[in-house]
Coordinates of C-alpha atoms and ligand atoms in Angstrom, one line a residue:
X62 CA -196.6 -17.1 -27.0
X63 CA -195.5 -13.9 -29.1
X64 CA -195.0 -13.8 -32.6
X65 CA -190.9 -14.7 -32.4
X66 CA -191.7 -17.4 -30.2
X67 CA -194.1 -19.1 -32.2
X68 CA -192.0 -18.9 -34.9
X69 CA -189.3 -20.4 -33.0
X70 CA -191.6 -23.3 -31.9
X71 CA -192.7 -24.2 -35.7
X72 CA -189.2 -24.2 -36.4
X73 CA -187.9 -26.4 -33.8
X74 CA -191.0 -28.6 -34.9
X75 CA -189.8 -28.3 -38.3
X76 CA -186.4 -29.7 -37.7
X77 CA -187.5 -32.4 -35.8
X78 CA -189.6 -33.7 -38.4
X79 CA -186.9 -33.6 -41.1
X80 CA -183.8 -34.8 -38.6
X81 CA -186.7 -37.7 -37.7
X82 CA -187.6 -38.7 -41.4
X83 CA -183.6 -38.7 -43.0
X84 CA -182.9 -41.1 -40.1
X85 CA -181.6 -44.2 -41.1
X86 CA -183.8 -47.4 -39.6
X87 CA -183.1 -48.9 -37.4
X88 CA -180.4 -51.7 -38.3
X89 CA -180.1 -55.1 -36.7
X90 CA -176.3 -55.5 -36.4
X91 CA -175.8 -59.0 -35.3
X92 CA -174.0 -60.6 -37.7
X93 CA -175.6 -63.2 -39.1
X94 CA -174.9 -67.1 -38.1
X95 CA -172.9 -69.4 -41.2
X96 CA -174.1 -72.9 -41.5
X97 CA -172.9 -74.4 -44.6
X98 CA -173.7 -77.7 -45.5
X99 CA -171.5 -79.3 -48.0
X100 CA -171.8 -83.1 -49.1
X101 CA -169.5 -85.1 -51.3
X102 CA -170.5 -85.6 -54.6
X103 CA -174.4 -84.8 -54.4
X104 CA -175.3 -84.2 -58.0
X105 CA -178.2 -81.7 -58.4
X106 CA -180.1 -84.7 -60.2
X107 CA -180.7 -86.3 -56.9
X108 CA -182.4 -83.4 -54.8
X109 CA -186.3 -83.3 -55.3
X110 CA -186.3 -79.4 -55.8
X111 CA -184.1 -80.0 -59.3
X112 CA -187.3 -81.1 -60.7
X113 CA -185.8 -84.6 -61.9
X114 CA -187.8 -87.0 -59.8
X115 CA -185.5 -89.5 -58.8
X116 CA -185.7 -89.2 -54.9
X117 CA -187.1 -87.1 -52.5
X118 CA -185.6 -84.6 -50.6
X119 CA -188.1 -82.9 -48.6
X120 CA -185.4 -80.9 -45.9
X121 CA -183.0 -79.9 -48.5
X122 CA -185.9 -78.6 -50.4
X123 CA -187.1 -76.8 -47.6
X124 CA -184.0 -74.2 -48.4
X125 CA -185.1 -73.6 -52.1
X126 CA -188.8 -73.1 -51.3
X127 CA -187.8 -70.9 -48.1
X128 CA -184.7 -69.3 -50.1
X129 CA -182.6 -69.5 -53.1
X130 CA -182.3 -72.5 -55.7
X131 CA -179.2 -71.9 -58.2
X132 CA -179.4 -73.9 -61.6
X133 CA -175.6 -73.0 -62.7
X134 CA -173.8 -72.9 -59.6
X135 CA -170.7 -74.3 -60.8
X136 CA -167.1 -75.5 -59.4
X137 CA -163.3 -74.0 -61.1
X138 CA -161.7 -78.3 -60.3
X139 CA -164.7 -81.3 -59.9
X140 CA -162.8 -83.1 -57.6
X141 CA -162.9 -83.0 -53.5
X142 CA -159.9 -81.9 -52.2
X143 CA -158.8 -79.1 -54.7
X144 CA -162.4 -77.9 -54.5
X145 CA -162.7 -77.6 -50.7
X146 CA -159.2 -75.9 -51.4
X147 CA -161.3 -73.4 -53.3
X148 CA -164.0 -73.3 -51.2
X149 CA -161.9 -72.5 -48.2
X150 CA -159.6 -69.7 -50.0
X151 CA -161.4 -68.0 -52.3
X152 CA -158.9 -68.8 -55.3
X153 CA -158.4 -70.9 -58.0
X154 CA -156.3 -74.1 -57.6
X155 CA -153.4 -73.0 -59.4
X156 CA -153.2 -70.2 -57.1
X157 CA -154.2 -72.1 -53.6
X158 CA -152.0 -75.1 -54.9
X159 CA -154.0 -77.3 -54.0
X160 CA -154.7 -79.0 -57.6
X161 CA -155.3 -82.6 -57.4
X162 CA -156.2 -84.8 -54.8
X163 CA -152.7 -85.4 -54.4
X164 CA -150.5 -82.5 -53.6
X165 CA -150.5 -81.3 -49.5
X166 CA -153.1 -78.0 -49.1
X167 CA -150.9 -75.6 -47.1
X168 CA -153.1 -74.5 -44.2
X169 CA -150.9 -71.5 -43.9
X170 CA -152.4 -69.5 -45.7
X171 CA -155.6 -67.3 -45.1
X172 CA -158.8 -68.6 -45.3
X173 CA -162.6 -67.4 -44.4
X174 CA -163.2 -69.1 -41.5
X175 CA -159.7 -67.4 -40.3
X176 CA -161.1 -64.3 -41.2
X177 CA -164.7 -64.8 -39.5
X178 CA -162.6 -66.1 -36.1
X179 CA -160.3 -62.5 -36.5
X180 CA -164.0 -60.9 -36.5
X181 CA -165.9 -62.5 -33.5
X182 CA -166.9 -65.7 -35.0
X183 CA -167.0 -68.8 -33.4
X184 CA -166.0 -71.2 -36.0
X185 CA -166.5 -75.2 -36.6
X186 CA -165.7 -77.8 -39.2
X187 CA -167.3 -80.9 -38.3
X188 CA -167.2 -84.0 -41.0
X189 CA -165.5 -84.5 -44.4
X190 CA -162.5 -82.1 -45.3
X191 CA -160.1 -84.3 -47.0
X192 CA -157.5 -82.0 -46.8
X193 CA -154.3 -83.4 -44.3
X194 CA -153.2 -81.9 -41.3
X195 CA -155.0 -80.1 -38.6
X196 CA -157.5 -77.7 -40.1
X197 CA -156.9 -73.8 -39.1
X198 CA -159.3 -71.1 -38.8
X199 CA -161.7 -73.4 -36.9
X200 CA -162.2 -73.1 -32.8
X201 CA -163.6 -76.7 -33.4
X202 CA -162.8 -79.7 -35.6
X203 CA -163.8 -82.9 -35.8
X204 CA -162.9 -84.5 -39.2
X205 CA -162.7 -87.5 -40.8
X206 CA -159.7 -89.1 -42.1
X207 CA -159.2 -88.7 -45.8
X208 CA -161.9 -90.1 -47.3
X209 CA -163.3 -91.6 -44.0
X210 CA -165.3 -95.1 -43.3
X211 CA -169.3 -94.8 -44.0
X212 CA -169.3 -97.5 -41.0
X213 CA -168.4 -96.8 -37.4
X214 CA -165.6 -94.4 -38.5
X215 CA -162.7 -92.8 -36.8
X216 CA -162.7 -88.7 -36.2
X217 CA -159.5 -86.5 -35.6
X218 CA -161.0 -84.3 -32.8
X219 CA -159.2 -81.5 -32.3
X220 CA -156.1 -83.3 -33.8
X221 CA -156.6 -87.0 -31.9
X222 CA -158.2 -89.4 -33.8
X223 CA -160.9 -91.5 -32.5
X224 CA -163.3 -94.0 -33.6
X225 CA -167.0 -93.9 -33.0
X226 CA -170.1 -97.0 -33.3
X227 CA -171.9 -96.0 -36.0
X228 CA -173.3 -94.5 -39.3
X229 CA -171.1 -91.8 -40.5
X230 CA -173.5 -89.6 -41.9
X231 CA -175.5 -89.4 -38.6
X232 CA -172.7 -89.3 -36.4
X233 CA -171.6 -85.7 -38.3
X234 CA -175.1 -84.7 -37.6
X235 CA -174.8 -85.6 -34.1
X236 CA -171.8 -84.2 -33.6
X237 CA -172.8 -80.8 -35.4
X238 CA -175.8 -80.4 -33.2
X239 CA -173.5 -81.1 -30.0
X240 CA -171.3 -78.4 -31.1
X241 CA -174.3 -76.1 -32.0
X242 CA -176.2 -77.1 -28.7
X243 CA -173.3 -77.4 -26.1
X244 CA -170.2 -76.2 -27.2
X245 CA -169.9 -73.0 -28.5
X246 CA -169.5 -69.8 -26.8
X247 CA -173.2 -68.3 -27.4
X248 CA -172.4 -65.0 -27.1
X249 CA -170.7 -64.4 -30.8
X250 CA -172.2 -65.5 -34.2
X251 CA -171.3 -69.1 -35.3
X252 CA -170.0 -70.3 -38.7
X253 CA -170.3 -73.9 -38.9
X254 CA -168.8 -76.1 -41.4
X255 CA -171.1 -79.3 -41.2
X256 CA -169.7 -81.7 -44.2
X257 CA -171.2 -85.1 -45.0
X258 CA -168.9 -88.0 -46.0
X259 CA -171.8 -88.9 -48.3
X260 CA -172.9 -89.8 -51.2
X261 CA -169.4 -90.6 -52.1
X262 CA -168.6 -93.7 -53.5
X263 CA -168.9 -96.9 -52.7
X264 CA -172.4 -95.4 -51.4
X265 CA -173.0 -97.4 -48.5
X266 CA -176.6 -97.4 -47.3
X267 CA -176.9 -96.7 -43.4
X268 CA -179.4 -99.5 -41.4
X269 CA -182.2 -97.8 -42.3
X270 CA -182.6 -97.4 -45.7
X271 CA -180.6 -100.8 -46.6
X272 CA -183.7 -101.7 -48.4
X273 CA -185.4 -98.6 -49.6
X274 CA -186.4 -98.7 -53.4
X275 CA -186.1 -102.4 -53.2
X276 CA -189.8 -102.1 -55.2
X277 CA -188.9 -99.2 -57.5
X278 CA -187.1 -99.6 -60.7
X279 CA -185.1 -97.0 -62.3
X280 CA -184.8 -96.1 -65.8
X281 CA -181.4 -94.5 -66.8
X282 CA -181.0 -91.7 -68.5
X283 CA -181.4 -91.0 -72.5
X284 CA -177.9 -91.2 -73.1
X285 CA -176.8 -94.3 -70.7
X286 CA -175.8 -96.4 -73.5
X287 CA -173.6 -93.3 -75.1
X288 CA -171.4 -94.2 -77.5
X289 CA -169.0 -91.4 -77.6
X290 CA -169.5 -90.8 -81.2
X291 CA -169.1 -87.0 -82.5
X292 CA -166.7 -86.5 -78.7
X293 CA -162.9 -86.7 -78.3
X294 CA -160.7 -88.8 -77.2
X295 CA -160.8 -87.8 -74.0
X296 CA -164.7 -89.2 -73.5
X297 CA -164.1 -92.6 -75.0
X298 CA -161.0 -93.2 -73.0
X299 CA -162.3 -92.7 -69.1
X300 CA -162.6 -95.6 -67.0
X301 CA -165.6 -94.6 -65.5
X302 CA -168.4 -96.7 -66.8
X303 CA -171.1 -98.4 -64.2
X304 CA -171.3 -100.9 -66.7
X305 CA -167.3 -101.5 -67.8
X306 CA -165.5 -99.9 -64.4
X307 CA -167.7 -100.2 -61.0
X308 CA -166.5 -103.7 -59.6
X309 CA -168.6 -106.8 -58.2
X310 CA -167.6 -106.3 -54.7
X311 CA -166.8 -102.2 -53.7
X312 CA -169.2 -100.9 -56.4
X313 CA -172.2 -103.8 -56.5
X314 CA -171.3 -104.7 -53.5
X315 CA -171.6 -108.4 -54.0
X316 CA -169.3 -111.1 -51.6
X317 CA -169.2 -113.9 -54.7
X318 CA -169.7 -112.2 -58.4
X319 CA -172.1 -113.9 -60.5
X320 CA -169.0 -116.4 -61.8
X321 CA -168.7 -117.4 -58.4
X322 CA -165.7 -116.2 -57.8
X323 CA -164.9 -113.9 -54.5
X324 CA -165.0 -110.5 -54.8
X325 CA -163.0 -109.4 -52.0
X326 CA -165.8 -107.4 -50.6
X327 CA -166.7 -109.6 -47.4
X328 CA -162.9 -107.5 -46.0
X329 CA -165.1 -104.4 -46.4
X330 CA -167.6 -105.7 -44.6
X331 CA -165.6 -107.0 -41.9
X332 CA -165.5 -103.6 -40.3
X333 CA -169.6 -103.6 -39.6
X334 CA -170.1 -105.0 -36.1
X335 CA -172.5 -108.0 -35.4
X336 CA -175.7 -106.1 -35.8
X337 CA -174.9 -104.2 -38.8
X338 CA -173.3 -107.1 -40.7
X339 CA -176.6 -109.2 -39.7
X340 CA -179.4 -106.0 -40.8
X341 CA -176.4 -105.8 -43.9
X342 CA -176.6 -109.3 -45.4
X343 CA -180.6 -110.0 -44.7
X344 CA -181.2 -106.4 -47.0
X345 CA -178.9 -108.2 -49.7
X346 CA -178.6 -111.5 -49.4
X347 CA -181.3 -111.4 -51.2
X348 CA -181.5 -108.9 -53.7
X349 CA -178.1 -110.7 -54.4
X350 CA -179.3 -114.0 -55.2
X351 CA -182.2 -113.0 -57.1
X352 CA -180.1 -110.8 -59.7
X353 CA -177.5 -114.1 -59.5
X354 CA -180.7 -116.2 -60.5
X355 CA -181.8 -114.2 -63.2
X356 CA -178.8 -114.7 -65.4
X357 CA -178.7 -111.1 -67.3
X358 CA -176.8 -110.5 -69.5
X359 CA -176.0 -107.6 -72.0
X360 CA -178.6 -104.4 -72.0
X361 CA -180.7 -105.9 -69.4
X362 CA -177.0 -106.5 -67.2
X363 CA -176.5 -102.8 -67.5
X364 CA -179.8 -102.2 -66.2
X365 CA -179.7 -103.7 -63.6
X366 CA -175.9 -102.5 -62.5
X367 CA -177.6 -98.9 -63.3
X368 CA -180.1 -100.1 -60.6
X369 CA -178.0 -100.9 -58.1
X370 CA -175.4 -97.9 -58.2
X371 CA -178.6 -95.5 -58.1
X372 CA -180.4 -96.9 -55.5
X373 CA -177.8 -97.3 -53.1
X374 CA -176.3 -93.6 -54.0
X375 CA -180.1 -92.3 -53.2
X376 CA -179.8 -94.5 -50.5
X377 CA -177.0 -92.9 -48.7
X378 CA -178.5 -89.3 -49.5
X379 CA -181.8 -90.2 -47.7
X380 CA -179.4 -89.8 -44.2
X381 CA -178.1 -86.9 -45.8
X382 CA -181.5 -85.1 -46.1
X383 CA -182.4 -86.5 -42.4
X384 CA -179.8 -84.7 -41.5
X385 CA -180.5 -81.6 -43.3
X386 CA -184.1 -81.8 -41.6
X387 CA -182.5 -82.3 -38.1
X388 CA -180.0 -79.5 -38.3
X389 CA -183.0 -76.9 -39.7
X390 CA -185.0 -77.9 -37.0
X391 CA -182.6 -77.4 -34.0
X392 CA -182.5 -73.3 -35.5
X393 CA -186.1 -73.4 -35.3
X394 CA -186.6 -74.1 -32.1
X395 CA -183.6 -72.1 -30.6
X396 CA -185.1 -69.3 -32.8
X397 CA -182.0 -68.6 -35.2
X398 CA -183.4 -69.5 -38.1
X399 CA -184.2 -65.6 -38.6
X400 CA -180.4 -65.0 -38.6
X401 CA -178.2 -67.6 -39.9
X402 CA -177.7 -68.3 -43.4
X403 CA -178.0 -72.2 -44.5
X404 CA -176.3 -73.3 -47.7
X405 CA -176.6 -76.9 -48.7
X406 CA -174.3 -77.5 -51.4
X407 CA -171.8 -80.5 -52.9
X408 CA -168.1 -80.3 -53.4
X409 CA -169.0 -81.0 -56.8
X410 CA -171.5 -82.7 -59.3
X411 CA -171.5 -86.3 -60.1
X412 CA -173.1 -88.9 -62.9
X413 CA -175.9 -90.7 -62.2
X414 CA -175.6 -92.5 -65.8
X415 CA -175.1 -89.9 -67.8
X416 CA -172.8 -90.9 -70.5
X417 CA -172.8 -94.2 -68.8
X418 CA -170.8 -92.8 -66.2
X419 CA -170.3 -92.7 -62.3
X420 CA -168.1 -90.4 -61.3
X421 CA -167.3 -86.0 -61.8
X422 CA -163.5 -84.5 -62.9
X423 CA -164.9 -83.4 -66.7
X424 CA -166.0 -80.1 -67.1
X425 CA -169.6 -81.5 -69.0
X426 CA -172.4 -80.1 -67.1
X427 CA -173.0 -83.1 -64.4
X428 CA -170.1 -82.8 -63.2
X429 CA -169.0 -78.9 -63.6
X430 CA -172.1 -77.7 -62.1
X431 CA -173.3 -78.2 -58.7
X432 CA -176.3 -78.0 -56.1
X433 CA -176.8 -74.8 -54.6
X434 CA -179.4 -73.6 -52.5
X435 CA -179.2 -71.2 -50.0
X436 CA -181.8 -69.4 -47.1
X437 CA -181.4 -66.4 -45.4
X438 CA -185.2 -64.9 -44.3
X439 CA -184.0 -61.2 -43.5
X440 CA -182.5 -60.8 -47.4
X441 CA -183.2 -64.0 -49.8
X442 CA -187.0 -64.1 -50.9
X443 CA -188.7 -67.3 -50.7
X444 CA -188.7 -69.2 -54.2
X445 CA -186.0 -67.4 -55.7
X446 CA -184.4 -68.8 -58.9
X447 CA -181.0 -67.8 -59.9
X448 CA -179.6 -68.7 -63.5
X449 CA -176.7 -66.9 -63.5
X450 CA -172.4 -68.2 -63.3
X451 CA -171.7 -68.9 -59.4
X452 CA -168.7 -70.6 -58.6
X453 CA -167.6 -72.6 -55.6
X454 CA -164.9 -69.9 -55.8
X455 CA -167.5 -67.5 -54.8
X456 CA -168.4 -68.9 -51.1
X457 CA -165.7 -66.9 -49.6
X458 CA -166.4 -63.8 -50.4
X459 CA -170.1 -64.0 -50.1
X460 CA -169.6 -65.1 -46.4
X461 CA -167.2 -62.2 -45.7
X462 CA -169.7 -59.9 -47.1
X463 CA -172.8 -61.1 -45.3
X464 CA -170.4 -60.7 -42.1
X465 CA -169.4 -57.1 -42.8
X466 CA -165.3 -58.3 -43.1
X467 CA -163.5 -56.8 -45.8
X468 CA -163.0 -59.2 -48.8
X469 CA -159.1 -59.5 -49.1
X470 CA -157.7 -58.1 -52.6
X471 CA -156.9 -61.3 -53.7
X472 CA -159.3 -63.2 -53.3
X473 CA -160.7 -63.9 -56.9
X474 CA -164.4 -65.0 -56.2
X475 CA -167.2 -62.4 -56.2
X476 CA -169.7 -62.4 -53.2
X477 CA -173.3 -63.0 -54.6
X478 CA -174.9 -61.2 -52.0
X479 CA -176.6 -58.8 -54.2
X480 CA -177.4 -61.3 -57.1
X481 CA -179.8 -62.8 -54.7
X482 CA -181.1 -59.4 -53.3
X483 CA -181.8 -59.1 -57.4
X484 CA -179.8 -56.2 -57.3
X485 CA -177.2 -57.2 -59.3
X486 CA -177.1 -56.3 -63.1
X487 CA -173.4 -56.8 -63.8
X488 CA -173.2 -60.4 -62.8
X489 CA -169.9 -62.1 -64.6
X490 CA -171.0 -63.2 -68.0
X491 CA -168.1 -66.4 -68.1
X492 CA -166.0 -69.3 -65.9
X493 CA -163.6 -70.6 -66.0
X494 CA -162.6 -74.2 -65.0
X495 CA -159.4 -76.2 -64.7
X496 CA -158.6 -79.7 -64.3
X497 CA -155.2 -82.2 -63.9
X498 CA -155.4 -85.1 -62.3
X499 CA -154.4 -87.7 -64.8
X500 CA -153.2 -90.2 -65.3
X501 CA -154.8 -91.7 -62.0
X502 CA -157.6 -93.5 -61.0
X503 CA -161.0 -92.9 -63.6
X504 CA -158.5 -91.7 -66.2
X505 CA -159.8 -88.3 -67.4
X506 CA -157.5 -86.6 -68.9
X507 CA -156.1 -82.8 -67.9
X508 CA -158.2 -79.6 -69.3
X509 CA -159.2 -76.6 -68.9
X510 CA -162.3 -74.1 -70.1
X511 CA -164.4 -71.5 -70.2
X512 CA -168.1 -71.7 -70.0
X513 CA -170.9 -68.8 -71.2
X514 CA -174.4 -69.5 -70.4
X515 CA -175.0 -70.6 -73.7
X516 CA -171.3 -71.8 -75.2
X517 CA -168.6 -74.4 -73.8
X518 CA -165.2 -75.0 -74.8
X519 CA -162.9 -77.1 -73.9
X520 CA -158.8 -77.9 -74.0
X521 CA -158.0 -81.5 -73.8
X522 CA -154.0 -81.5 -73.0
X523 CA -150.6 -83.6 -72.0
X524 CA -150.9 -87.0 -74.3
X525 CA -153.7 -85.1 -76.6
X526 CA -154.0 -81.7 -77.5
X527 CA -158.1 -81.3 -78.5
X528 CA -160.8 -78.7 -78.6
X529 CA -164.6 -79.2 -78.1
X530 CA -167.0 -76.7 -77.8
X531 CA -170.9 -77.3 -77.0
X532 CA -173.9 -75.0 -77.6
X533 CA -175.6 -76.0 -74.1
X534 CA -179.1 -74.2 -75.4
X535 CA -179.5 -76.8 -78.5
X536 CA -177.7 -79.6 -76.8
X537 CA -177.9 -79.8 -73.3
X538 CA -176.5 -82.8 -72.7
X539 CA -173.5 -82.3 -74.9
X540 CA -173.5 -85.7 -77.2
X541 CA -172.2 -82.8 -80.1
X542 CA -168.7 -81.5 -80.1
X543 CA -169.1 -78.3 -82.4
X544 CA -165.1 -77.2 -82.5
X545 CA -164.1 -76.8 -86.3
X546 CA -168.0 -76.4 -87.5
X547 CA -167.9 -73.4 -90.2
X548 CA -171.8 -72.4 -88.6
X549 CA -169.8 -71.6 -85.2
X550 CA -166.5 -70.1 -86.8
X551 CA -167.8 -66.6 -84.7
X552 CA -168.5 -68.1 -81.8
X553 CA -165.3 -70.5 -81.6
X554 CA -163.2 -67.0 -81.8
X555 CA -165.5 -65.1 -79.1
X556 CA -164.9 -68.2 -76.9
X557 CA -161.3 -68.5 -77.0
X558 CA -160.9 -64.9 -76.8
X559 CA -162.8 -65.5 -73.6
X560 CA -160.9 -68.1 -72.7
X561 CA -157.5 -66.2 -72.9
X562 CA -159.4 -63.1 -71.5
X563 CA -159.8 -65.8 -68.3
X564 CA -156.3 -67.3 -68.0
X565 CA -155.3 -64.0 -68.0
X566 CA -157.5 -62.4 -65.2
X567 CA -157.0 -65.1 -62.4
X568 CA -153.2 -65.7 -63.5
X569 CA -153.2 -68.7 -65.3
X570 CA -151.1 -70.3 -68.0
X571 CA -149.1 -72.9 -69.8
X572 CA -146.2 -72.4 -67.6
X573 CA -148.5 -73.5 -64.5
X574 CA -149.7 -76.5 -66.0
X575 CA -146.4 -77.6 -66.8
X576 CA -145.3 -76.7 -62.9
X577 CA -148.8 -79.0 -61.8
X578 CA -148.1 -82.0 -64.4
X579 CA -144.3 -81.8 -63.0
X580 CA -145.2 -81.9 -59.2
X581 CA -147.7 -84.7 -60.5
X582 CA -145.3 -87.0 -62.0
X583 CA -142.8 -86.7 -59.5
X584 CA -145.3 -87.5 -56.7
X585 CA -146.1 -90.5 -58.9
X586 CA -142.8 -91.4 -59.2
X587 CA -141.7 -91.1 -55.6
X588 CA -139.9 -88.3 -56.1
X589 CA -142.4 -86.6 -53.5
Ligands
SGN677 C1 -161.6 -92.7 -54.5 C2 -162.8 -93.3 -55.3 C3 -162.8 -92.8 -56.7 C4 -162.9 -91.3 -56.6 C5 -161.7 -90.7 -55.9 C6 -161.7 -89.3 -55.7 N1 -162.7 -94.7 -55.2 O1 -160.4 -93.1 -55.1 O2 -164.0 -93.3 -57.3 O3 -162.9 -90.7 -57.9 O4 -161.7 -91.3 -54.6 O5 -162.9 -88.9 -55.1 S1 -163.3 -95.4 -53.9 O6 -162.2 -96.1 -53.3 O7 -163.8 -94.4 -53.0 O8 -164.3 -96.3 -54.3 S2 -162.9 -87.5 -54.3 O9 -164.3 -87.2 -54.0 O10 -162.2 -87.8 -53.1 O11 -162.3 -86.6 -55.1
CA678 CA1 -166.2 -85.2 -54.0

């Protein structure tokens, strides 16, 4: 080779080096597989990887440990309907419309799983919705009615309802893994909507954990016996006490009360078949008689009403977690478990005592914040914690992201892609949170919010007009309503700056709630 030559030949080498090293690697671009598991009213008390030892959830743990755990996921409405609403669209109720559990969702309008479908997704929805009509955006429903039974319930497939023999929460799991297993088209990505029924009330146990904790005994939390002093009126005039509102029969489920008198809930019961009614009444019957014997009264009656509402809510979550286990295990052994992205999360949070409550709709921390946990092997680390504001709001556009669609302009939730890559510094630093449904059933009267990490305050509104703000870092479980204390004077000024800042950015304002609390009392008045 002469002297040109081998100059030529180092250069050549030369550029095929460098052209070799700025090439990108090699990018898997499958989109990755959606299953989202949503339950209805899981609060993030009652899963194991919370930390607060009530039950054991060993399959929805399995997410945290392999993926992401969130400890302020949060929802904008804690109530089903309007947060599915949210969930579903990517914007707040008073811009979806859906605002109570009363007023018809429009499934005209756009929605993610649309959006995934438009984009090669094959697309599912398979459970609880509790939004009317036929849901869009889905290649496959199979939803139950409304609330829906817990006992062999009836399903509108594909728009024609049918009834199935059974447990509810394992007939969604069945009929999720059918779907999975033999219905889809395999060829494109899936995004499956798989949404337990349960724990919702009246949290009825399926066969086989009618008598688990029968030998445990709970103790309720700190502030069961609250009394509502330093709160406002709104606290001390809900109707959802275990021990003041849950009822003999639906809530304690009890045939005969302890007066003897009937209860009303042997109607409820009429819809088990043989079997079930039989397994039913020998787990009870018993546990029945022996509280009946007993004669409590007072604290001790409390007790044992706390008792009975938290073991059978555990109870139902046990099938939930089952389910969980059954669902993560199909991925395994098909080998998608690499590329589809499980989130287990609740349409919102609940009480489990707290306050002495049952029940969500305020915006104090049970009920505002829900579980989240999420695992996606090729970006989420194992045993990641995230502390920052997420919102129900956020789903979305986190879905579209992950999927490579465009997030539409007006949407107003923020994906969280990122945040759990830990590559997001300029995470949202507030939320903002609206409520109206009142006056209806648990009585908690319309507000709205804004929530910092540290700081909460609160607009109590229609037949009161009242503040409260909480420091969350020196009382967590807000006993202490701080609006009007001179030591917060900076702080009360920062939040309701905030708080207009809020209203502002996602288009709310007085005018709207007067719209909402008109469209209310009309449909409460026949008028709708
Ligand atoms: C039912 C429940 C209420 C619950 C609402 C709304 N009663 O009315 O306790 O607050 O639904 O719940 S019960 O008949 O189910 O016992 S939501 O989850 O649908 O918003
Ligand atoms: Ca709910």
């Amino acid at each position: 080779m002469n002297k040109i030559a081998i100059y030529y030949y180092i250069l050549f080498c030369a550029v095929l080096l460098a052209s070799c090293a700025d090439e990108e690697p090699v990018q898997d671009e499958t989109p990755p597989n959606i299953l989202f598991v949503m339950s209805d009213d899981h609060a993030f008390q009652a899963i194991s990887a919370y930390g607060q030892n009530l039950n054991h959830t060993p399959n929805i743990d399995r997410i945290a440990k392999e993926g992401a755990i969130f400890t302020r996921a949060t929802v904008t409405n804690s109530i089903c309907a309007p947060s599915r609403a949210v969930m579903l669209t990517g914007k707040h109720s008073f811009i979806n419309g859906k605002v109570d559990n009363v007023q018809p969702f429009d499934w005209e309008q756009d929605n993610f799983p649309k959006l995934l479908q438009a984009n090669g997704y094959q697309t599912a929805l398979v459970g609880k919705i509790h939004l009317d009509g036929l849901p869009t955006g889905f290649d496959h429903s199979m939803v139950l009615k409304g609330q829906g039974h817990y006992y062999n319930p009836d399903f509108q497939v594909n728009g024609e309802m049918q009834r199935f023999e059974g447990y509810v929460t394992d007939l969604t799991t069945e009929f999720a893994l059918d779907w999975l297993d033999n219905k889809r088209d395999k060829s494109k990505p899936f995004c499956l909507l798989y949404h337990q029924k349960a724990p919702h009330r009246n949290w009825k146990p399926s066969p086989r954990y009618l008598t688990l904790f029968d030998d445990t005994t709970f103790t309720p939390p700190a502030n069961y016996f609250d009394d509502y002093t330093n709160r406002g009126t709104a606290a001390k005039e809900q109707e959802m006490k275990i021990d003041g509102h849950a009822g003999w029969g639906h809530d304690f489920k009890m045939v005969i009360d302890p007066d003897g008198n009937p209860t009303g809930f042997d109607k409820e019961l009429a819809r088990l078949n043989d079997v079930q009614r039989a397994e039913w009444e020998a787990a009870y019957n018993p546990k029945n008689d022996a509280m009946k014997a007993a004669k409590l009264s007072g604290k001790d009656l409390a007790i044992w009403k706390y008792n009975r509402y938290i073991k059978d809510y555990l109870r139902t979550i046990q099938s939930v977690d089952d389910g969980v286990g059954d669902v993560l295990d199909y991925l395994d052994a098909n080998g998608l478990a690499e590329n589809t992205i499980v989130v287990y999360t609740s349409d919102q949070g609940f009480y489990l005592g707290e306050h002495g409550w049952f029940d969500k709709r305020f915006m104090y921390e049970e009920s505002f914040r829900t579980p989240l946990l999420i695992r996606y092997p090729k970006e989420i680390k194992p045993g990641t914690k995230i502390d920052k504001l997420v919102q129900n709001l956020d789903f979305a556009p986190t879905f579209l992201d992950y999927a490579g669609i465009e997030v539409p302009q007006d949407m107003q939730g923020k994906s969280f892609r990122k945040l759990m890559k830990g590559e997001d510094d300029t995470w949202r630093d507030a939320v903002y949170y609206t409520y109206y449904e009142y006056p209806s059933v648990h009585m908690v009267k319309r507000h709205y919010g804004v929530s910092t990490e540290r700081y909460k305050l609160m607009h109590f509104y229609y037949d009161i007009d009242e503040w409260e703000m909480y420091d969350l870092e020196k009382d967590p479980s807000e006993m202490n309503n701080i609006y009007g204390d001179p030591a917060y004077a900076d702080v009360q000024a920062m939040m309701h700056e905030r708080l207009k800042e809020l209203r502002m950015e996602y288009g709310d304002s007085d005018e709207n709630d007067e719209k909402f609390l008109k469209a209310y009392l009309d449909h409460r008045n026949g008028k709708k």
